[in-house]
JSON list of C-alpha atoms in Angstrom, two decimals:
[
{"chain": "A", "resi": 1, "resn": "UNK", "atom": "CA", "xyz": [-36.25, 175.93, 10.16]},
{"chain": "A", "resi": 2, "resn": "UNK", "atom": "CA", "xyz": [-37.26, 178.58, 7.21]},
{"chain": "A", "resi": 3, "resn": "UNK", "atom": "CA", "xyz": [-39.52, 177.06, 4.31]},
{"chain": "A", "resi": 4, "resn": "UNK", "atom": "CA", "xyz": [-39.34, 177.73, 1.11]},
{"chain": "A", "resi": 5, "resn": "UNK", "atom": "CA", "xyz": [-39.38, 182.00, 0.43]},
{"chain": "A", "resi": 6, "resn": "UNK", "atom": "CA", "xyz": [-39.91, 183.89, -2.65]},
{"chain": "A", "resi": 7, "resn": "UNK", "atom": "CA", "xyz": [-40.24, 187.58, -3.74]},
{"chain": "A", "resi": 8, "resn": "UNK", "atom": "CA", "xyz": [-41.56, 189.84, -4.69]},
{"chain": "A", "resi": 9, "resn": "UNK", "atom": "CA", "xyz": [-45.30, 188.71, -3.39]},
{"chain": "A", "resi": 10, "resn": "UNK", "atom": "CA", "xyz": [-47.16, 190.46, -6.03]},
{"chain": "A", "resi": 11, "resn": "UNK", "atom": "CA", "xyz": [-46.07, 192.34, -9.14]},
{"chain": "A", "resi": 12, "resn": "UNK", "atom": "CA", "xyz": [-47.70, 194.35, -11.87]},
{"chain": "A", "resi": 13, "resn": "UNK", "atom": "CA", "xyz": [-46.27, 194.70, -14.96]},
{"chain": "A", "resi": 14, "resn": "UNK", "atom": "CA", "xyz": [-47.39, 196.17, -18.68]},
{"chain": "A", "resi": 15, "resn": "UNK", "atom": "CA", "xyz": [-47.38, 193.71, -21.87]},
{"chain": "A", "resi": 16, "resn": "UNK", "atom": "CA", "xyz": [-43.71, 193.23, -23.76]},
{"chain": "A", "resi": 17, "resn": "UNK", "atom": "CA", "xyz": [-42.03, 194.13, -20.10]},
{"chain": "A", "resi": 18, "resn": "UNK", "atom": "CA", "xyz": [-39.78, 191.82, -18.42]},
{"chain": "A", "resi": 19, "resn": "UNK", "atom": "CA", "xyz": [-39.86, 190.55, -14.99]},
{"chain": "A", "resi": 20, "resn": "UNK", "atom": "CA", "xyz": [-37.67, 188.53, -12.30]},
{"chain": "A", "resi": 21, "resn": "UNK", "atom": "CA", "xyz": [-38.80, 186.53, -9.92]},
{"chain": "A", "resi": 22, "resn": "UNK", "atom": "CA", "xyz": [-36.35, 185.27, -6.95]},
{"chain": "A", "resi": 23, "resn": "UNK", "atom": "CA", "xyz": [-37.04, 181.87, -4.79]},
{"chain": "A", "resi": 24, "resn": "UNK", "atom": "CA", "xyz": [-34.84, 180.54, -1.71]},
{"chain": "A", "resi": 25, "resn": "UNK", "atom": "CA", "xyz": [-35.57, 176.65, -1.12]},
{"chain": "A", "resi": 26, "resn": "UNK", "atom": "CA", "xyz": [-35.85, 175.28, 2.23]},
{"chain": "A", "resi": 27, "resn": "UNK", "atom": "CA", "xyz": [-33.05, 174.32, 4.21]},
{"chain": "A", "resi": 28, "resn": "UNK", "atom": "CA", "xyz": [-31.40, 171.53, 3.23]},
{"chain": "A", "resi": 29, "resn": "UNK", "atom": "CA", "xyz": [-32.85, 171.25, -0.23]},
{"chain": "A", "resi": 30, "resn": "UNK", "atom": "CA", "xyz": [-30.96, 171.86, -3.32]},
{"chain": "A", "resi": 31, "resn": "UNK", "atom": "CA", "xyz": [-33.18, 171.32, -6.18]},
{"chain": "A", "resi": 32, "resn": "UNK", "atom": "CA", "xyz": [-35.81, 173.60, -7.24]},
{"chain": "A", "resi": 33, "resn": "UNK", "atom": "CA", "xyz": [-39.34, 173.56, -9.63]},
{"chain": "A", "resi": 34, "resn": "UNK", "atom": "CA", "xyz": [-41.20, 176.13, -10.89]},
{"chain": "A", "resi": 35, "resn": "UNK", "atom": "CA", "xyz": [-44.65, 175.98, -11.77]},
{"chain": "A", "resi": 36, "resn": "UNK", "atom": "CA", "xyz": [-47.69, 178.61, -13.54]},
{"chain": "A", "resi": 37, "resn": "UNK", "atom": "CA", "xyz": [-50.70, 178.01, -11.82]},
{"chain": "A", "resi": 38, "resn": "UNK", "atom": "CA", "xyz": [-53.28, 180.44, -13.98]},
{"chain": "A", "resi": 39, "resn": "UNK", "atom": "CA", "xyz": [-56.64, 180.76, -11.78]},
{"chain": "A", "resi": 40, "resn": "UNK", "atom": "CA", "xyz": [-58.98, 177.64, -11.76]},
{"chain": "A", "resi": 41, "resn": "UNK", "atom": "CA", "xyz": [-55.89, 175.45, -13.12]},
{"chain": "A", "resi": 42, "resn": "UNK", "atom": "CA", "xyz": [-53.86, 173.24, -11.43]},
{"chain": "A", "resi": 43, "resn": "UNK", "atom": "CA", "xyz": [-50.08, 174.46, -11.15]},
{"chain": "A", "resi": 44, "resn": "UNK", "atom": "CA", "xyz": [-47.99, 173.69, -14.72]},
{"chain": "A", "resi": 45, "resn": "UNK", "atom": "CA", "xyz": [-44.16, 172.22, -14.44]},
{"chain": "A", "resi": 46, "resn": "UNK", "atom": "CA", "xyz": [-42.28, 175.67, -16.33]},
{"chain": "A", "resi": 47, "resn": "UNK", "atom": "CA", "xyz": [-38.85, 173.59, -15.27]},
{"chain": "A", "resi": 48, "resn": "UNK", "atom": "CA", "xyz": [-36.32, 172.38, -12.79]},
{"chain": "A", "resi": 49, "resn": "UNK", "atom": "CA", "xyz": [-33.05, 173.16, -11.20]},
{"chain": "A", "resi": 50, "resn": "UNK", "atom": "CA", "xyz": [-30.19, 171.38, -10.09]},
{"chain": "A", "resi": 51, "resn": "UNK", "atom": "CA", "xyz": [-26.42, 171.83, -9.77]},
{"chain": "A", "resi": 52, "resn": "UNK", "atom": "CA", "xyz": [-26.85, 175.37, -11.42]},
{"chain": "A", "resi": 53, "resn": "UNK", "atom": "CA", "xyz": [-28.07, 173.54, -14.50]},
{"chain": "A", "resi": 54, "resn": "UNK", "atom": "CA", "xyz": [-31.81, 173.41, -16.20]},
{"chain": "A", "resi": 55, "resn": "UNK", "atom": "CA", "xyz": [-32.67, 169.55, -15.83]},
{"chain": "A", "resi": 56, "resn": "UNK", "atom": "CA", "xyz": [-35.77, 169.24, -16.63]},
{"chain": "A", "resi": 57, "resn": "UNK", "atom": "CA", "xyz": [-38.17, 171.67, -19.07]},
{"chain": "A", "resi": 58, "resn": "UNK", "atom": "CA", "xyz": [-41.90, 171.69, -19.43]},
{"chain": "A", "resi": 59, "resn": "UNK", "atom": "CA", "xyz": [-43.89, 172.79, -22.84]},
{"chain": "A", "resi": 60, "resn": "UNK", "atom": "CA", "xyz": [-43.22, 176.54, -22.13]},
{"chain": "A", "resi": 61, "resn": "UNK", "atom": "CA", "xyz": [-41.39, 179.38, -24.85]},
{"chain": "A", "resi": 62, "resn": "UNK", "atom": "CA", "xyz": [-38.03, 180.38, -24.43]},
{"chain": "A", "resi": 63, "resn": "UNK", "atom": "CA", "xyz": [-39.82, 183.47, -23.17]},
{"chain": "A", "resi": 64, "resn": "UNK", "atom": "CA", "xyz": [-39.46, 181.45, -19.94]},
{"chain": "A", "resi": 65, "resn": "UNK", "atom": "CA", "xyz": [-35.86, 181.44, -18.37]},
{"chain": "A", "resi": 66, "resn": "UNK", "atom": "CA", "xyz": [-33.76, 180.80, -15.40]},
{"chain": "A", "resi": 67, "resn": "UNK", "atom": "CA", "xyz": [-31.03, 180.25, -13.28]},
{"chain": "A", "resi": 68, "resn": "UNK", "atom": "CA", "xyz": [-30.03, 178.65, -10.20]},
{"chain": "A", "resi": 69, "resn": "UNK", "atom": "CA", "xyz": [-27.04, 180.01, -7.97]},
{"chain": "A", "resi": 70, "resn": "UNK", "atom": "CA", "xyz": [-24.29, 178.32, -5.61]},
{"chain": "A", "resi": 71, "resn": "UNK", "atom": "CA", "xyz": [-26.37, 178.83, -3.05]},
{"chain": "A", "resi": 72, "resn": "UNK", "atom": "CA", "xyz": [-29.34, 176.72, -4.82]},
{"chain": "A", "resi": 73, "resn": "UNK", "atom": "CA", "xyz": [-31.59, 179.70, -5.23]},
{"chain": "A", "resi": 74, "resn": "UNK", "atom": "CA", "xyz": [-33.42, 180.52, -8.07]},
{"chain": "A", "resi": 75, "resn": "UNK", "atom": "CA", "xyz": [-35.05, 183.34, -10.62]},
{"chain": "A", "resi": 76, "resn": "UNK", "atom": "CA", "xyz": [-37.75, 182.88, -13.53]},
{"chain": "A", "resi": 77, "resn": "UNK", "atom": "CA", "xyz": [-37.34, 185.01, -15.66]},
{"chain": "A", "resi": 78, "resn": "UNK", "atom": "CA", "xyz": [-40.12, 186.05, -18.53]},
{"chain": "A", "resi": 79, "resn": "UNK", "atom": "CA", "xyz": [-39.64, 188.21, -21.26]},
{"chain": "A", "resi": 80, "resn": "UNK", "atom": "CA", "xyz": [-41.76, 190.14, -23.42]},
{"chain": "A", "resi": 81, "resn": "UNK", "atom": "CA", "xyz": [-45.09, 189.14, -21.27]},
{"chain": "A", "resi": 82, "resn": "UNK", "atom": "CA", "xyz": [-47.99, 188.94, -22.46]},
{"chain": "A", "resi": 83, "resn": "UNK", "atom": "CA", "xyz": [-51.63, 189.15, -20.92]},
{"chain": "A", "resi": 84, "resn": "UNK", "atom": "CA", "xyz": [-51.95, 185.44, -20.96]},
{"chain": "A", "resi": 85, "resn": "UNK", "atom": "CA", "xyz": [-48.52, 185.18, -18.55]},
{"chain": "A", "resi": 86, "resn": "UNK", "atom": "CA", "xyz": [-50.44, 186.87, -15.44]},
{"chain": "A", "resi": 87, "resn": "UNK", "atom": "CA", "xyz": [-50.57, 184.02, -13.17]},
{"chain": "A", "resi": 88, "resn": "UNK", "atom": "CA", "xyz": [-49.54, 182.46, -9.82]},
{"chain": "A", "resi": 89, "resn": "UNK", "atom": "CA", "xyz": [-45.85, 181.75, -9.85]},
{"chain": "A", "resi": 90, "resn": "UNK", "atom": "CA", "xyz": [-45.14, 179.07, -7.54]},
{"chain": "A", "resi": 91, "resn": "UNK", "atom": "CA", "xyz": [-41.22, 177.60, -6.65]},
{"chain": "A", "resi": 92, "resn": "UNK", "atom": "CA", "xyz": [-40.94, 174.60, -5.39]},
{"chain": "A", "resi": 93, "resn": "UNK", "atom": "CA", "xyz": [-37.40, 172.42, -3.59]},
{"chain": "A", "resi": 94, "resn": "UNK", "atom": "CA", "xyz": [-36.90, 168.97, -2.78]},
{"chain": "A", "resi": 95, "resn": "UNK", "atom": "CA", "xyz": [-34.40, 167.32, -0.63]},
{"chain": "A", "resi": 96, "resn": "UNK", "atom": "CA", "xyz": [-30.43, 166.85, -1.34]},
{"chain": "A", "resi": 97, "resn": "UNK", "atom": "CA", "xyz": [-29.41, 164.22, -3.47]},
{"chain": "A", "resi": 98, "resn": "UNK", "atom": "CA", "xyz": [-32.68, 163.32, -4.83]},
{"chain": "A", "resi": 99, "resn": "UNK", "atom": "CA", "xyz": [-31.64, 162.80, -8.70]},
{"chain": "A", "resi": 100, "resn": "UNK", "atom": "CA", "xyz": [-33.58, 159.66, -9.98]},
{"chain": "A", "resi": 101, "resn": "UNK", "atom": "CA", "xyz": [-34.89, 158.75, -6.21]},
{"chain": "A", "resi": 102, "resn": "UNK", "atom": "CA", "xyz": [-38.59, 159.29, -4.76]},
{"chain": "A", "resi": 103, "resn": "UNK", "atom": "CA", "xyz": [-38.83, 163.40, -3.26]},
{"chain": "A", "resi": 104, "resn": "UNK", "atom": "CA", "xyz": [-41.37, 165.25, -2.31]},
{"chain": "A", "resi": 105, "resn": "UNK", "atom": "CA", "xyz": [-42.03, 169.13, -3.50]},
{"chain": "A", "resi": 106, "resn": "UNK", "atom": "CA", "xyz": [-42.69, 171.44, -0.68]},
{"chain": "A", "resi": 107, "resn": "UNK", "atom": "CA", "xyz": [-44.09, 174.85, -2.44]},
{"chain": "A", "resi": 108, "resn": "UNK", "atom": "CA", "xyz": [-43.21, 178.93, -1.17]},
{"chain": "A", "resi": 109, "resn": "UNK", "atom": "CA", "xyz": [-46.18, 180.94, -1.20]},
{"chain": "A", "resi": 110, "resn": "UNK", "atom": "CA", "xyz": [-45.69, 182.48, -4.45]},
{"chain": "A", "resi": 111, "resn": "UNK", "atom": "CA", "xyz": [-45.61, 185.83, -6.43]},
{"chain": "A", "resi": 112, "resn": "UNK", "atom": "CA", "xyz": [-48.94, 186.87, -7.87]},
{"chain": "A", "resi": 113, "resn": "UNK", "atom": "CA", "xyz": [-48.15, 188.25, -11.70]},
{"chain": "A", "resi": 114, "resn": "UNK", "atom": "CA", "xyz": [-50.66, 190.57, -13.09]},
{"chain": "A", "resi": 115, "resn": "UNK", "atom": "CA", "xyz": [-49.53, 191.85, -17.07]},
{"chain": "A", "resi": 116, "resn": "UNK", "atom": "CA", "xyz": [-51.78, 194.60, -18.11]},
{"chain": "B", "resi": 1, "resn": "UNK", "atom": "CA", "xyz": [-57.79, 163.39, -22.43]},
{"chain": "B", "resi": 2, "resn": "UNK", "atom": "CA", "xyz": [-56.05, 164.97, -19.54]},
{"chain": "B", "resi": 3, "resn": "UNK", "atom": "CA", "xyz": [-53.23, 163.10, -17.77]},
{"chain": "B", "resi": 4, "resn": "UNK", "atom": "CA", "xyz": [-54.27, 164.18, -14.48]},
{"chain": "B", "resi": 5, "resn": "UNK", "atom": "CA", "xyz": [-57.99, 164.02, -13.57]},
{"chain": "B", "resi": 6, "resn": "UNK", "atom": "CA", "xyz": [-60.41, 165.37, -11.17]},
{"chain": "B", "resi": 7, "resn": "UNK", "atom": "CA", "xyz": [-64.08, 165.84, -10.30]},
{"chain": "B", "resi": 8, "resn": "UNK", "atom": "CA", "xyz": [-63.81, 169.99, -9.69]},
{"chain": "B", "resi": 9, "resn": "UNK", "atom": "CA", "xyz": [-66.35, 169.76, -7.55]},
{"chain": "B", "resi": 10, "resn": "UNK", "atom": "CA", "xyz": [-67.45, 171.41, -5.40]},
{"chain": "B", "resi": 11, "resn": "UNK", "atom": "CA", "xyz": [-68.04, 168.34, -3.31]},
{"chain": "B", "resi": 12, "resn": "UNK", "atom": "CA", "xyz": [-69.81, 169.42, -0.05]},
{"chain": "B", "resi": 13, "resn": "UNK", "atom": "CA", "xyz": [-69.63, 167.55, 3.23]},
{"chain": "B", "resi": 14, "resn": "UNK", "atom": "CA", "xyz": [-71.08, 167.91, 6.37]},
{"chain": "B", "resi": 15, "resn": "UNK", "atom": "CA", "xyz": [-68.99, 168.47, 9.52]},
{"chain": "B", "resi": 16, "resn": "UNK", "atom": "CA", "xyz": [-67.73, 165.53, 10.60]},
{"chain": "B", "resi": 17, "resn": "UNK", "atom": "CA", "xyz": [-68.72, 162.73, 8.04]},
{"chain": "B", "resi": 18, "resn": "UNK", "atom": "CA", "xyz": [-65.92, 161.11, 5.88]},
{"chain": "B", "resi": 19, "resn": "UNK", "atom": "CA", "xyz": [-65.42, 163.48, 2.73]},
{"chain": "B", "resi": 20, "resn": "UNK", "atom": "CA", "xyz": [-63.59, 161.44, -0.47]},
{"chain": "B", "resi": 21, "resn": "UNK", "atom": "CA", "xyz": [-61.90, 162.62, -3.27]},
{"chain": "B", "resi": 22, "resn": "UNK", "atom": "CA", "xyz": [-60.75, 160.89, -6.04]},
{"chain": "B", "resi": 23, "resn": "UNK", "atom": "CA", "xyz": [-58.01, 160.94, -9.24]},
{"chain": "B", "resi": 24, "resn": "UNK", "atom": "CA", "xyz": [-57.26, 159.80, -12.49]},
{"chain": "B", "resi": 25, "resn": "UNK", "atom": "CA", "xyz": [-54.02, 159.16, -14.23]},
{"chain": "B", "resi": 26, "resn": "UNK", "atom": "CA", "xyz": [-53.09, 158.44, -17.99]},
{"chain": "B", "resi": 27, "resn": "UNK", "atom": "CA", "xyz": [-49.76, 157.90, -17.79]},
{"chain": "B", "resi": 28, "resn": "UNK", "atom": "CA", "xyz": [-49.55, 153.68, -16.43]},
{"chain": "B", "resi": 29, "resn": "UNK", "atom": "CA", "xyz": [-45.97, 153.77, -15.88]},
{"chain": "B", "resi": 30, "resn": "UNK", "atom": "CA", "xyz": [-46.34, 156.35, -13.06]},
{"chain": "B", "resi": 31, "resn": "UNK", "atom": "CA", "xyz": [-44.74, 155.66, -9.70]},
{"chain": "B", "resi": 32, "resn": "UNK", "atom": "CA", "xyz": [-45.38, 158.66, -7.41]},
{"chain": "B", "resi": 33, "resn": "UNK", "atom": "CA", "xyz": [-48.52, 160.47, -6.55]},
{"chain": "B", "resi": 34, "resn": "UNK", "atom": "CA", "xyz": [-48.96, 163.32, -4.27]},
{"chain": "B", "resi": 35, "resn": "UNK", "atom": "CA", "xyz": [-51.87, 165.25, -2.61]},
{"chain": "B", "resi": 36, "resn": "UNK", "atom": "CA", "xyz": [-51.95, 169.18, -1.86]},
{"chain": "B", "resi": 37, "resn": "UNK", "atom": "CA", "xyz": [-54.40, 171.42, -0.35]},
{"chain": "B", "resi": 38, "resn": "UNK", "atom": "CA", "xyz": [-54.73, 174.65, -1.32]},
{"chain": "B", "resi": 39, "resn": "UNK", "atom": "CA", "xyz": [-56.48, 177.58, 0.63]},
{"chain": "B", "resi": 40, "resn": "UNK", "atom": "CA", "xyz": [-58.01, 180.08, -1.73]},
{"chain": "B", "resi": 41, "resn": "UNK", "atom": "CA", "xyz": [-55.27, 182.60, -2.73]},
{"chain": "B", "resi": 42, "resn": "UNK", "atom": "CA", "xyz": [-52.53, 180.28, -1.07]},
{"chain": "B", "resi": 43, "resn": "UNK", "atom": "CA", "xyz": [-50.73, 177.96, -2.53]},
{"chain": "B", "resi": 44, "resn": "UNK", "atom": "CA", "xyz": [-50.45, 174.43, -2.36]},
{"chain": "B", "resi": 45, "resn": "UNK", "atom": "CA", "xyz": [-49.51, 172.56, 0.97]},
{"chain": "B", "resi": 46, "resn": "UNK", "atom": "CA", "xyz": [-48.36, 169.13, 0.58]},
{"chain": "B", "resi": 47, "resn": "UNK", "atom": "CA", "xyz": [-50.40, 166.35, 2.96]},
{"chain": "B", "resi": 48, "resn": "UNK", "atom": "CA", "xyz": [-49.88, 163.00, 1.70]},
{"chain": "B", "resi": 49, "resn": "UNK", "atom": "CA", "xyz": [-47.82, 161.15, -0.70]},
{"chain": "B", "resi": 50, "resn": "UNK", "atom": "CA", "xyz": [-47.80, 157.40, -1.99]},
{"chain": "B", "resi": 51, "resn": "UNK", "atom": "CA", "xyz": [-45.96, 155.70, -3.65]},
{"chain": "B", "resi": 52, "resn": "UNK", "atom": "CA", "xyz": [-46.97, 152.21, -3.26]},
{"chain": "B", "resi": 53, "resn": "UNK", "atom": "CA", "xyz": [-50.66, 150.42, -4.27]},
{"chain": "B", "resi": 54, "resn": "UNK", "atom": "CA", "xyz": [-52.97, 150.24, -0.72]},
{"chain": "B", "resi": 55, "resn": "UNK", "atom": "CA", "xyz": [-53.40, 152.37, 1.95]},
{"chain": "B", "resi": 56, "resn": "UNK", "atom": "CA", "xyz": [-51.75, 155.25, 4.48]},
{"chain": "B", "resi": 57, "resn": "UNK", "atom": "CA", "xyz": [-52.57, 157.19, 7.06]},
{"chain": "B", "resi": 58, "resn": "UNK", "atom": "CA", "xyz": [-51.64, 160.02, 8.42]},
{"chain": "B", "resi": 59, "resn": "UNK", "atom": "CA", "xyz": [-53.92, 161.25, 11.08]},
{"chain": "B", "resi": 60, "resn": "UNK", "atom": "CA", "xyz": [-57.64, 161.83, 9.25]},
{"chain": "B", "resi": 61, "resn": "UNK", "atom": "CA", "xyz": [-56.15, 161.34, 5.89]},
{"chain": "B", "resi": 62, "resn": "UNK", "atom": "CA", "xyz": [-55.34, 158.52, 3.89]},
{"chain": "B", "resi": 63, "resn": "UNK", "atom": "CA", "xyz": [-54.62, 157.99, 0.73]},
{"chain": "B", "resi": 64, "resn": "UNK", "atom": "CA", "xyz": [-55.06, 155.03, -1.43]},
{"chain": "B", "resi": 65, "resn": "UNK", "atom": "CA", "xyz": [-53.72, 153.82, -4.66]},
{"chain": "B", "resi": 66, "resn": "UNK", "atom": "CA", "xyz": [-54.46, 151.31, -6.83]},
{"chain": "B", "resi": 67, "resn": "UNK", "atom": "CA", "xyz": [-51.87, 151.00, -9.98]},
{"chain": "B", "resi": 68, "resn": "UNK", "atom": "CA", "xyz": [-54.04, 148.77, -11.92]},
{"chain": "B", "resi": 69, "resn": "UNK", "atom": "CA", "xyz": [-56.94, 150.70, -12.27]},
{"chain": "B", "resi": 70, "resn": "UNK", "atom": "CA", "xyz": [-55.17, 154.09, -12.52]},
{"chain": "B", "resi": 71, "resn": "UNK", "atom": "CA", "xyz": [-56.37, 155.79, -9.53]},
{"chain": "B", "resi": 72, "resn": "UNK", "atom": "CA", "xyz": [-55.41, 157.27, -6.36]},
{"chain": "B", "resi": 73, "resn": "UNK", "atom": "CA", "xyz": [-57.92, 159.15, -3.54]},
{"chain": "B", "resi": 74, "resn": "UNK", "atom": "CA", "xyz": [-57.61, 160.68, -0.48]},
{"chain": "B", "resi": 75, "resn": "UNK", "atom": "CA", "xyz": [-59.91, 160.13, 2.16]},
{"chain": "B", "resi": 76, "resn": "UNK", "atom": "CA", "xyz": [-60.50, 162.62, 5.00]},
{"chain": "B", "resi": 77, "resn": "UNK", "atom": "CA", "xyz": [-62.29, 161.17, 8.00]},
{"chain": "B", "resi": 78, "resn": "UNK", "atom": "CA", "xyz": [-63.94, 163.68, 10.56]},
{"chain": "B", "resi": 79, "resn": "UNK", "atom": "CA", "xyz": [-63.99, 166.96, 8.19]},
{"chain": "B", "resi": 80, "resn": "UNK", "atom": "CA", "xyz": [-63.71, 169.72, 10.14]},
{"chain": "B", "resi": 81, "resn": "UNK", "atom": "CA", "xyz": [-64.56, 173.38, 8.26]},
{"chain": "B", "resi": 82, "resn": "UNK", "atom": "CA", "xyz": [-60.89, 174.08, 8.38]},
{"chain": "B", "resi": 83, "resn": "UNK", "atom": "CA", "xyz": [-60.23, 170.90, 5.86]},
{"chain": "B", "resi": 84, "resn": "UNK", "atom": "CA", "xyz": [-62.76, 173.11, 2.86]},
{"chain": "B", "resi": 85, "resn": "UNK", "atom": "CA", "xyz": [-60.07, 174.31, 0.23]},
{"chain": "B", "resi": 86, "resn": "UNK", "atom": "CA", "xyz": [-59.10, 172.69, -3.15]},
{"chain": "B", "resi": 87, "resn": "UNK", "atom": "CA", "xyz": [-56.96, 169.35, -3.19]},
{"chain": "B", "resi": 88, "resn": "UNK", "atom": "CA", "xyz": [-54.89, 168.55, -6.11]},
{"chain": "B", "resi": 89, "resn": "UNK", "atom": "CA", "xyz": [-53.76, 165.69, -7.37]},
{"chain": "B", "resi": 90, "resn": "UNK", "atom": "CA", "xyz": [-49.96, 165.25, -8.26]},
{"chain": "B", "resi": 91, "resn": "UNK", "atom": "CA", "xyz": [-48.64, 162.50, -10.61]},
{"chain": "B", "resi": 92, "resn": "UNK", "atom": "CA", "xyz": [-45.12, 162.25, -10.98]},
{"chain": "B", "resi": 93, "resn": "UNK", "atom": "CA", "xyz": [-44.26, 159.70, -14.18]},
{"chain": "B", "resi": 94, "resn": "UNK", "atom": "CA", "xyz": [-41.28, 157.96, -12.93]},
{"chain": "B", "resi": 95, "resn": "UNK", "atom": "CA", "xyz": [-38.10, 157.92, -11.57]},
{"chain": "B", "resi": 96, "resn": "UNK", "atom": "CA", "xyz": [-35.34, 160.44, -12.96]},
{"chain": "B", "resi": 97, "resn": "UNK", "atom": "CA", "xyz": [-38.58, 162.06, -14.42]},
{"chain": "B", "resi": 98, "resn": "UNK", "atom": "CA", "xyz": [-39.09, 165.44, -11.97]},
{"chain": "B", "resi": 99, "resn": "UNK", "atom": "CA", "xyz": [-41.67, 167.35, -12.78]},
{"chain": "B", "resi": 100, "resn": "UNK", "atom": "CA", "xyz": [-45.12, 167.23, -10.77]},
{"chain": "B", "resi": 101, "resn": "UNK", "atom": "CA", "xyz": [-48.53, 166.76, -13.40]},
{"chain": "B", "resi": 102, "resn": "UNK", "atom": "CA", "xyz": [-51.23, 167.99, -11.52]},
{"chain": "B", "resi": 103, "resn": "UNK", "atom": "CA", "xyz": [-54.48, 167.88, -11.91]},
{"chain": "B", "resi": 104, "resn": "UNK", "atom": "CA", "xyz": [-57.06, 171.02, -11.72]},
{"chain": "B", "resi": 105, "resn": "UNK", "atom": "CA", "xyz": [-58.57, 170.42, -8.85]},
{"chain": "B", "resi": 106, "resn": "UNK", "atom": "CA", "xyz": [-61.43, 169.42, -6.17]},
{"chain": "B", "resi": 107, "resn": "UNK", "atom": "CA", "xyz": [-63.23, 172.13, -4.53]},
{"chain": "B", "resi": 108, "resn": "UNK", "atom": "CA", "xyz": [-64.16, 170.43, -0.96]},
{"chain": "B", "resi": 109, "resn": "UNK", "atom": "CA", "xyz": [-66.59, 172.40, 1.26]},
{"chain": "B", "resi": 110, "resn": "UNK", "atom": "CA", "xyz": [-67.81, 171.03, 4.94]},
{"chain": "B", "resi": 111, "resn": "UNK", "atom": "CA", "xyz": [-70.92, 172.29, 6.17]},
{"chain": "B", "resi": 112, "resn": "UNK", "atom": "CA", "xyz": [-71.10, 172.81, 10.02]}
]
């Protein structure tokens, strides 16, 4: 049973560039959440996708956008990169049919983004 | 006041002893509570979750929840060097509110 997968593992970008990160949820999961984890901090919620729509959004600017595909995989896009966007980007998936109910989120290995 | 607070540590515990990790939260309406373990350079791994007041045991781990005191803890019995990691407490405020709010984590070191 494949867990949550993310690509790429590491990425180095220059300020002002754009980046796309990818995530495939755990088998049987239909909901994908994205988090940003800066060094020494806990993960911060960016947004969540369910049924190909953004269901909830954290306190992140519009430079952060996403998409979910019919196979439940998801992308996180960040435009006009800033040095402060350097972080570990985590994707988490949760089980199908969990809208409004209890569930647990399982994290992928993350993408380490460095902005220079 | 931070929404989820943890002592950043480091917390040092001798091998074989009980490690006690604590977390407080500010939203009294919070419903679900999670403990994640994160090794250096790796992603968080879910180890325990608890929804009801009281204790929940899973192997060497026990989660304790006291909603009246807005307090959740994790006990690790018979601590092993492999338990050395950062432990993240996460809270979900209510059903239908999907985001997890994390503390900054407690760094635990088990001393052989």
